[in-house]
Amino acid sequence: MEGNYVDLPVCDEGGREMTKRQFLFSLRDRLEELPPQEVEERLNFYSEMIDDRMEEGLSEEEAVASVGTVDRVAAQILEETPPEKRKSFPKRKLKPWEITLLVLGSPLWVSLLIGAAAVAVSLYAAGWAVIVSLWAVFASLIGCALGGVIGGIVAASLSGAAGAALIGAGILCAGLAILMFLGCQAATKGICLLTKMVFTKRGAAK
């Protein structure tokens, strides 16, 4: 891998050669995923290396350039560091222009978030409203079944045909009530499972 690098003067964003302070500051920024103690040890090491080369007669900029570019040094350090010493989710500081965009765009994305949350809550409430309606239909069928059978028995004393018709209607409603019960049970289990999944994910996110 060493042969793939081309040594160039170490410069800052303005094209000027870096001082020791600028080099160490940039290196610290690129090593933010390492533990603080590890970062300090690395910075002290390269600080002493630059000081030694300055004592040998090099200027500050020449001593910094002889160490290598910031990106190359940082890549080498990260490559040598065991994965378990690195942070799982390195935090990157927001740049000024990113903060500005977030502030200026906040009315838009906040409105979108509120709208999305409102839609989600509405869909969730609508789901439970459907479940309640299904159970209401089931209760109505049970009532019709009981009413039909009881009414048919009473009506049979007056008219056999009317009584038979009412009893038949009651039995039909009872059959539909059984099917409706199975459907209501499945729908209720489904939305309860969905609710559990949503709250489980929220708990895991916290």
Short mmCIF file of C-alpha atoms in Angstrom, two decimals:
data_model
loop_
_atom_site.label_atom_id
_atom_site.label_comp_id
_atom_site.label_asym_id
_atom_site.label_seq_id
_atom_site.Cartn_x
_atom_site.Cartn_y
_atom_site.Cartn_z
CA MET A 1 0.00 0.00 0.00
CA GLU A 2 2.91 2.32 0.61
CA GLY A 3 3.66 2.51 -3.09
CA ASN A 4 0.24 3.96 -3.84
CA TYR A 5 0.94 7.22 -1.99
CA VAL A 6 2.52 10.28 -3.54
CA ASP A 7 4.17 12.59 -1.03
CA LEU A 8 3.05 16.18 -1.58
CA PRO A 9 3.42 19.24 0.62
CA VAL A 10 0.93 19.19 3.48
CA CYS A 11 -1.35 22.17 2.83
CA ASP A 12 -4.47 23.59 4.39
CA GLU A 13 -7.69 24.34 2.50
CA GLY A 14 -6.24 27.63 1.28
CA GLY A 15 -3.24 25.93 -0.31
CA ARG A 16 -0.77 27.15 2.35
CA GLU A 17 1.65 24.72 3.94
CA MET A 18 0.44 23.53 7.33
CA THR A 19 1.92 24.47 10.65
CA LYS A 20 2.24 21.92 13.43
CA ARG A 21 -0.86 23.26 15.16
CA GLN A 22 -2.95 23.07 11.98
CA PHE A 23 -1.73 19.54 11.26
CA LEU A 24 -2.59 18.25 14.74
CA PHE A 25 -5.99 19.97 14.69
CA SER A 26 -6.89 18.39 11.34
CA LEU A 27 -5.61 15.00 12.49
CA ARG A 28 -7.73 15.18 15.65
CA ASP A 29 -10.81 15.88 13.52
CA ARG A 30 -10.19 12.76 11.40
CA LEU A 31 -9.65 10.51 14.44
CA GLU A 32 -12.91 11.38 16.21
CA GLU A 33 -14.14 7.78 16.04
CA LEU A 34 -11.29 6.66 18.32
CA PRO A 35 -11.39 6.85 22.13
CA PRO A 36 -10.18 10.26 23.44
CA GLN A 37 -7.19 8.71 25.23
CA GLU A 38 -6.10 6.96 22.03
CA VAL A 39 -6.40 10.21 20.08
CA GLU A 40 -4.28 12.11 22.60
CA GLU A 41 -1.56 9.44 22.48
CA ARG A 42 -1.42 9.62 18.70
CA LEU A 43 -1.34 13.42 18.68
CA ASN A 44 1.48 13.48 21.24
CA PHE A 45 3.42 10.97 19.16
CA TYR A 46 3.24 13.06 15.98
CA SER A 47 3.83 16.28 17.91
CA GLU A 48 7.11 14.88 19.24
CA MET A 49 8.02 13.58 15.79
CA ILE A 50 7.58 17.04 14.28
CA ASP A 51 9.59 18.62 17.13
CA ASP A 52 12.43 16.13 16.58
CA ARG A 53 12.62 16.96 12.88
CA MET A 54 12.57 20.67 13.62
CA GLU A 55 15.54 20.12 15.96
CA GLU A 56 17.32 18.45 13.05
CA GLY A 57 17.15 21.71 11.11
CA LEU A 58 13.86 21.54 9.22
CA SER A 59 11.43 24.43 9.31
CA GLU A 60 8.06 23.87 10.94
CA GLU A 61 6.29 23.49 7.59
CA GLU A 62 9.00 21.16 6.26
CA ALA A 63 8.83 19.02 9.40
CA VAL A 64 5.06 18.72 9.05
CA ALA A 65 5.35 17.85 5.35
CA SER A 66 7.91 15.13 6.10
CA VAL A 67 5.41 13.34 8.36
CA GLY A 68 2.94 12.87 5.50
CA THR A 69 -0.49 14.17 4.61
CA VAL A 70 -3.18 14.31 7.27
CA ASP A 71 -5.38 11.88 5.34
CA ARG A 72 -2.55 9.40 4.93
CA VAL A 73 -1.54 9.53 8.59
CA ALA A 74 -5.17 9.24 9.76
CA ALA A 75 -5.81 6.29 7.44
CA GLN A 76 -2.71 4.53 8.73
CA ILE A 77 -3.72 5.08 12.37
CA LEU A 78 -7.26 3.81 11.78
CA GLU A 79 -5.92 0.79 9.94
CA GLU A 80 -3.64 -0.08 12.86
CA THR A 81 -6.39 0.39 15.47
CA PRO A 82 -8.41 -2.73 16.39
CA PRO A 83 -12.11 -2.44 15.42
CA GLU A 84 -13.25 -2.90 19.02
CA LYS A 85 -11.53 0.37 19.99
CA ARG A 86 -13.55 2.37 17.49
CA LYS A 87 -16.90 3.88 18.25
CA SER A 88 -19.85 2.16 16.60
CA PHE A 89 -21.38 5.43 15.45
CA PRO A 90 -18.79 8.18 15.12
CA LYS A 91 -20.21 11.64 15.63
CA ARG A 92 -19.49 14.19 12.96
CA LYS A 93 -19.71 17.86 13.78
CA LEU A 94 -22.14 19.75 11.59
CA LYS A 95 -20.56 22.36 9.37
CA PRO A 96 -21.84 25.96 9.55
CA TRP A 97 -23.57 25.74 6.18
CA GLU A 98 -25.32 22.51 7.24
CA ILE A 99 -26.60 24.17 10.42
CA THR A 100 -27.82 27.14 8.35
CA LEU A 101 -29.71 24.85 5.97
CA LEU A 102 -31.31 23.01 8.89
CA VAL A 103 -32.45 26.27 10.50
CA LEU A 104 -33.77 27.78 7.25
CA GLY A 105 -35.48 24.55 6.22
CA SER A 106 -36.94 23.80 9.65
CA PRO A 107 -40.44 25.20 8.85
CA LEU A 108 -40.66 22.82 5.89
CA TRP A 109 -39.33 19.61 7.41
CA VAL A 110 -41.10 20.20 10.74
CA SER A 111 -44.39 20.61 8.85
CA LEU A 112 -43.68 17.43 6.90
CA LEU A 113 -42.93 15.51 10.10
CA ILE A 114 -46.12 16.76 11.75
CA GLY A 115 -48.12 15.86 8.64
CA ALA A 116 -46.62 12.38 8.47
CA ALA A 117 -47.32 11.82 12.18
CA ALA A 118 -50.91 13.00 11.74
CA VAL A 119 -51.45 10.62 8.81
CA ALA A 120 -49.97 7.71 10.79
CA VAL A 121 -52.18 8.44 13.81
CA SER A 122 -55.25 8.79 11.56
CA LEU A 123 -54.57 5.44 9.87
CA TYR A 124 -54.03 3.78 13.24
CA ALA A 125 -57.28 5.24 14.62
CA ALA A 126 -59.13 4.24 11.44
CA GLY A 127 -57.87 0.67 11.85
CA TRP A 128 -59.27 0.44 15.36
CA ALA A 129 -62.52 2.06 14.18
CA VAL A 130 -62.90 -0.72 11.60
CA ILE A 131 -62.30 -3.32 14.32
CA VAL A 132 -64.97 -1.76 16.55
CA SER A 133 -67.40 -1.66 13.62
CA LEU A 134 -66.81 -5.34 12.84
CA TRP A 135 -67.49 -6.34 16.44
CA ALA A 136 -70.64 -4.19 16.37
CA VAL A 137 -71.86 -6.10 13.30
CA PHE A 138 -71.09 -9.38 15.10
CA ALA A 139 -73.14 -8.26 18.11
CA SER A 140 -76.01 -7.27 15.81
CA LEU A 141 -75.99 -10.68 14.15
CA ILE A 142 -76.09 -12.37 17.55
CA GLY A 143 -79.05 -10.19 18.49
CA CYS A 144 -80.84 -10.98 15.23
CA ALA A 145 -80.19 -14.71 15.69
CA LEU A 146 -81.63 -14.74 19.20
CA GLY A 147 -84.52 -12.51 18.21
CA GLY A 148 -85.31 -14.63 15.17
CA VAL A 149 -85.33 -17.92 17.04
CA ILE A 150 -87.31 -16.60 20.03
CA GLY A 151 -89.68 -14.62 17.82
CA GLY A 152 -90.17 -17.62 15.57
CA ILE A 153 -91.14 -19.83 18.48
CA VAL A 154 -93.70 -17.25 19.62
CA ALA A 155 -94.98 -16.64 16.09
CA ALA A 156 -95.32 -20.38 15.42
CA SER A 157 -98.28 -20.49 17.79
CA LEU A 158 -100.10 -18.03 15.54
CA SER A 159 -98.72 -18.97 12.11
CA GLY A 160 -96.55 -21.96 11.42
CA ALA A 161 -95.13 -20.47 8.21
CA ALA A 162 -94.22 -17.16 9.85
CA GLY A 163 -92.64 -18.94 12.79
CA ALA A 164 -90.55 -21.18 10.52
CA ALA A 165 -89.40 -18.16 8.51
CA LEU A 166 -88.29 -16.30 11.61
CA ILE A 167 -86.50 -19.34 13.01
CA GLY A 168 -84.75 -19.87 9.66
CA ALA A 169 -83.67 -16.23 9.59
CA GLY A 170 -82.38 -16.57 13.14
CA ILE A 171 -80.35 -19.66 12.25
CA LEU A 172 -78.93 -17.86 9.19
CA CYS A 173 -77.89 -14.91 11.36
CA ALA A 174 -76.28 -17.33 13.81
CA GLY A 175 -74.20 -18.85 10.99
CA LEU A 176 -73.15 -15.40 9.78
CA ALA A 177 -72.29 -14.44 13.36
CA ILE A 178 -69.90 -17.39 13.61
CA LEU A 179 -68.13 -16.33 10.40
CA MET A 180 -68.06 -12.71 11.57
CA PHE A 181 -66.57 -13.77 14.90
CA LEU A 182 -63.70 -15.55 13.15
CA GLY A 183 -63.07 -12.50 10.97
CA CYS A 184 -63.19 -10.09 13.91
CA GLN A 185 -60.82 -12.28 15.89
CA ALA A 186 -58.26 -12.39 13.05
CA ALA A 187 -58.51 -8.63 12.42
CA THR A 188 -58.11 -7.83 16.12
CA LYS A 189 -55.06 -10.06 16.42
CA GLY A 190 -53.56 -8.40 13.34
CA ILE A 191 -53.89 -4.84 14.59
CA CYS A 192 -52.72 -5.85 18.08
CA LEU A 193 -49.63 -7.42 16.51
CA LEU A 194 -49.04 -4.25 14.49
CA THR A 195 -49.36 -2.14 17.64
CA LYS A 196 -46.89 -4.36 19.48
CA MET A 197 -44.39 -4.11 16.61
CA VAL A 198 -44.62 -0.31 16.53
CA PHE A 199 -44.10 0.12 20.28
CA THR A 200 -41.33 -2.51 20.32
CA LYS A 201 -39.42 -0.60 17.63
CA ARG A 202 -39.90 2.68 19.52
CA GLY A 203 -38.58 1.08 22.70
CA ALA A 204 -35.58 -0.34 20.85
CA ALA A 205 -34.85 3.05 19.28
CA LYS A 206 -34.72 4.67 22.73
#
